[in-house]
mmCIF file of C-alpha atoms and ligand atoms in Angstrom:
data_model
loop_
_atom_site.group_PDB
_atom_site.id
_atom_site.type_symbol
_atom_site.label_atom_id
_atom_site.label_comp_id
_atom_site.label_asym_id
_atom_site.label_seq_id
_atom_site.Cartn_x
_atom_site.Cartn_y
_atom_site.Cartn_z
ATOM 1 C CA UNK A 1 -24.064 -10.815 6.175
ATOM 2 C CA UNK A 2 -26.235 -13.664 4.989
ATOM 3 C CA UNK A 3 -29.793 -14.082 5.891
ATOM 4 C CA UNK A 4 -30.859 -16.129 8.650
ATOM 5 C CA UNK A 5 -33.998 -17.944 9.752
ATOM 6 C CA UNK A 6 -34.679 -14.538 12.118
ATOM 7 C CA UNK A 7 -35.003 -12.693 8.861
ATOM 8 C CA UNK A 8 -37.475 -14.815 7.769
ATOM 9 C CA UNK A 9 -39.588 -14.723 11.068
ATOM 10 C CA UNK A 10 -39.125 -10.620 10.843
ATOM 11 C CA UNK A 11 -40.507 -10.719 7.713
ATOM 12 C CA UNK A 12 -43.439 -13.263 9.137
ATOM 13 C CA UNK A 13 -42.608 -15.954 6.288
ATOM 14 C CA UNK A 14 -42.082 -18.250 9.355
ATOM 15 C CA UNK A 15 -44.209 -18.339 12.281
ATOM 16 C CA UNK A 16 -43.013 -17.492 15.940
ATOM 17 C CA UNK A 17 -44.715 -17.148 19.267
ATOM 18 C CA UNK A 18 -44.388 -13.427 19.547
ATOM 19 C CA UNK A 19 -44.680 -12.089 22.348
ATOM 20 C CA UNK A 20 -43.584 -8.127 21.796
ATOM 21 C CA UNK A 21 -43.078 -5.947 18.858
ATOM 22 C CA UNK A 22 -42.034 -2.330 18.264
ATOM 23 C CA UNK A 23 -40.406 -0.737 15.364
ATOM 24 C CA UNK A 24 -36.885 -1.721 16.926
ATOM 25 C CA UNK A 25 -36.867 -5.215 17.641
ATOM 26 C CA UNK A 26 -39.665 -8.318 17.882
ATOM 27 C CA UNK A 27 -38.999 -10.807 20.963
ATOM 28 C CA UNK A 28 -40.578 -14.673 20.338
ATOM 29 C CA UNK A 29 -40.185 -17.857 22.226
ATOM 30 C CA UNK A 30 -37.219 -20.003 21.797
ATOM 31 C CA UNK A 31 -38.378 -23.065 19.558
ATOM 32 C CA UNK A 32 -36.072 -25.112 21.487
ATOM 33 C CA UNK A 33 -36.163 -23.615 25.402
ATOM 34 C CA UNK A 34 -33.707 -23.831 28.151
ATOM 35 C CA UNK A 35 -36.061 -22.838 31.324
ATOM 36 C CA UNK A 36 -39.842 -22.268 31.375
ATOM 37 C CA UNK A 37 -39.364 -19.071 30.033
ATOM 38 C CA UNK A 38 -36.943 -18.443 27.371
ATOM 39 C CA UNK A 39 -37.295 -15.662 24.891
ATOM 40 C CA UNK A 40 -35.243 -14.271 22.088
ATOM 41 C CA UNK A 41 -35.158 -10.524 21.704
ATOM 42 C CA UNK A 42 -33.544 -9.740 18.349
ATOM 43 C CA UNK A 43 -33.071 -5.947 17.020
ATOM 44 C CA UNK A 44 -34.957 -5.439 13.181
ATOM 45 C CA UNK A 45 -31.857 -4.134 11.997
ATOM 46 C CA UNK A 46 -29.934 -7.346 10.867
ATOM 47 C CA UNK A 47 -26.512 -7.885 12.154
ATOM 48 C CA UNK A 48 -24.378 -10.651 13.562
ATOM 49 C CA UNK A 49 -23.460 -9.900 17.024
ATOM 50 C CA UNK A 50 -21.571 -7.576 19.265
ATOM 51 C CA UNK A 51 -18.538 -8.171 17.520
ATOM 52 C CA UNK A 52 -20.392 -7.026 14.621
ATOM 53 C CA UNK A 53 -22.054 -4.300 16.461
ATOM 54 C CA UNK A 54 -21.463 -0.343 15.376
ATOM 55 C CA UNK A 55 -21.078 2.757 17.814
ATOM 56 C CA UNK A 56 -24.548 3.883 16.464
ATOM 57 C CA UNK A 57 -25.962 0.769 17.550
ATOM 58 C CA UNK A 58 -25.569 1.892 21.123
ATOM 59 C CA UNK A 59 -29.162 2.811 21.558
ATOM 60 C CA UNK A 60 -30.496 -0.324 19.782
ATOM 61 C CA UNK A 61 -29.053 -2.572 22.069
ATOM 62 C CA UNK A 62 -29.785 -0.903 25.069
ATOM 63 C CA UNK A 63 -33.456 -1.488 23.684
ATOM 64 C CA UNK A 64 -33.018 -5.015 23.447
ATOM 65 C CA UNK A 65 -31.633 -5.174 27.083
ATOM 66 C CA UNK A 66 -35.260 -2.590 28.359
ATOM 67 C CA UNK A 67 -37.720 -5.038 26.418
ATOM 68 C CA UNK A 68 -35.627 -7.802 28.429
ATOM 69 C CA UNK A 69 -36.584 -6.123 31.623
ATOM 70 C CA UNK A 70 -39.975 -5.640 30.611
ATOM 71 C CA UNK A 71 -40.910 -9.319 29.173
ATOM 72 C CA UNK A 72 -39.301 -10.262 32.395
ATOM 73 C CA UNK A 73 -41.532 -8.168 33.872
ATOM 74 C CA UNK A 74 -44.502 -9.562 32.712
ATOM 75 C CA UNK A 75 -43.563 -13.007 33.357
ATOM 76 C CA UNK A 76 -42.752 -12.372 36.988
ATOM 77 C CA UNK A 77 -39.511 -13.317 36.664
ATOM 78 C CA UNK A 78 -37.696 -10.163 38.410
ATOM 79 C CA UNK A 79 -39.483 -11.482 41.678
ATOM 80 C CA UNK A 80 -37.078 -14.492 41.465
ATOM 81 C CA UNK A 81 -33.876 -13.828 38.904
ATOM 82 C CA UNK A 82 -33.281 -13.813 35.395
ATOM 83 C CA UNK A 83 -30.563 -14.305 33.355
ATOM 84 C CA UNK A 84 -30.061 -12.296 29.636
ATOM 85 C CA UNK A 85 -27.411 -14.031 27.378
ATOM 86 C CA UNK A 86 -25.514 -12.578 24.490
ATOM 87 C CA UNK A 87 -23.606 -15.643 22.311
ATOM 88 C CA UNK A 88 -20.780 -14.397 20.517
ATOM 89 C CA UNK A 89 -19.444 -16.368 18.048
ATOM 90 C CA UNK A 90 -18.246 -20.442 17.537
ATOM 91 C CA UNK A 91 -16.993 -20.908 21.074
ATOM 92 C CA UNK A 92 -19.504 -19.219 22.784
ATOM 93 C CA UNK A 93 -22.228 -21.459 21.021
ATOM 94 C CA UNK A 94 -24.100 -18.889 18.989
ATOM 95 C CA UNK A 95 -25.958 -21.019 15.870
ATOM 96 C CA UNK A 96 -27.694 -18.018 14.395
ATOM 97 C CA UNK A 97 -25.636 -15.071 13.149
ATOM 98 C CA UNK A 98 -28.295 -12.198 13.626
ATOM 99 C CA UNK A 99 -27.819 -10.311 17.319
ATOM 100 C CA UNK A 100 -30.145 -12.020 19.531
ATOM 101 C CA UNK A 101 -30.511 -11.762 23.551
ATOM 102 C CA UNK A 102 -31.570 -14.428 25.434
ATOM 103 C CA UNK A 103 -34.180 -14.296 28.607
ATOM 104 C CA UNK A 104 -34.092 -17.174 30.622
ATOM 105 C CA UNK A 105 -35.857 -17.523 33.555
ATOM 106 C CA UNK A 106 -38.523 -19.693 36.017
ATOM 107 C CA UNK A 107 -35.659 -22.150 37.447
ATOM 108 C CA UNK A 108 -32.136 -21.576 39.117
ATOM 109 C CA UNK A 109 -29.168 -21.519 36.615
ATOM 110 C CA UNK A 110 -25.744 -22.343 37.771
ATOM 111 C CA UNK A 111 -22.934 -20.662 37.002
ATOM 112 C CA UNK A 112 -20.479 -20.830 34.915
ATOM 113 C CA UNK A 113 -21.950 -22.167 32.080
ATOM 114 C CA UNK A 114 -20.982 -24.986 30.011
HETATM 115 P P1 AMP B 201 -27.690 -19.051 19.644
HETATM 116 O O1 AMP B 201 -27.245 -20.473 19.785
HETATM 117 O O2 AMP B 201 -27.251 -18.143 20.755
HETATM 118 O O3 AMP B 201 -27.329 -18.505 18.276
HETATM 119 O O4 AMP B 201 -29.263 -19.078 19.759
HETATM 120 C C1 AMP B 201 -30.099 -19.368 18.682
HETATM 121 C C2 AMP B 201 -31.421 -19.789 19.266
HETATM 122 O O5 AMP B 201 -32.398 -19.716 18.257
HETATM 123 C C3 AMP B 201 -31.429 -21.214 19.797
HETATM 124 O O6 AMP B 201 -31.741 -21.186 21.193
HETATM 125 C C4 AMP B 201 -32.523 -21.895 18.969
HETATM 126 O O7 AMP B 201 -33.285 -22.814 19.709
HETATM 127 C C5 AMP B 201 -33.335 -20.705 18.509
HETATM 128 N N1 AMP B 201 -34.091 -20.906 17.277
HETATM 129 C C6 AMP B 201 -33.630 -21.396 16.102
HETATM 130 N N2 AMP B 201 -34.611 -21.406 15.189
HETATM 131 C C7 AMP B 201 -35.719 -20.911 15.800
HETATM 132 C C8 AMP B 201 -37.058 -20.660 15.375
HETATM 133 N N3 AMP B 201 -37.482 -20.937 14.137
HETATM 134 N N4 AMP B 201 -37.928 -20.151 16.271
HETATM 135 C C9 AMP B 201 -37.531 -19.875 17.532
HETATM 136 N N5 AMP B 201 -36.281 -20.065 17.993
HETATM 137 C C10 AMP B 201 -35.378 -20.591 17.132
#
């Protein structure tokens, strides 16, 4: 796959609010957000999303889906609801091709989605 602009904030040649790291994944704000809270979790490991995914991948993105919890956590955002987002592929909106969960939360969301 081709690089992305999440390769170059991994490698810190762009800036990004971080707000976790670990030798897995990093997590950042969205520079363009969709609720008061709305992170990116995105694995180090570059690919382009669960279509792309492998078997031994299974673990990784479980990881992404903990650190969710976690941020979520710390933003108080399992006292009221949270939603985690996946885009995969055209149709389902997804703009950059490296895996990436979303974590929106601090307003209600409707459902579906647009
Ligand atoms: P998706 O449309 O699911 O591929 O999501 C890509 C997300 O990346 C969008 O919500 C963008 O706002 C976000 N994004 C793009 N460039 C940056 C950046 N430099 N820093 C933070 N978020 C970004």
């Amino acid at each position: 796959m081709s690089e992305t602009i999440f390769t170059k904030i991994l490698r810190k040649e762009i800036p990004a609010d971080l707000v976790h790291e670990d030798e897995q994944c990093i997590a950042f704000r969205d520079i363009n957000p969709q609720a008061p809270v709305h992170i990116l979790i995105i694995p180090r490991k570059a690919f382009e999303n669960i279509d792309a995914m492998q078997d031994e991948d299974e673990q990784l993105v479980g990881h992404l889906f903990s650190v969710a919890r976690d941020i979520a956590r710390t933003f108080h955002l399992d006292e009221t609801g949270y939603r985690c987002v996946i885009n995969n592929g055209s149709n389902a909106g997804q703009t950059v091709f490296h895996l990436h969960v979303h974590l929106l939360g601090g307003r209600a969301m409707n459902w579906p989605p647009g």
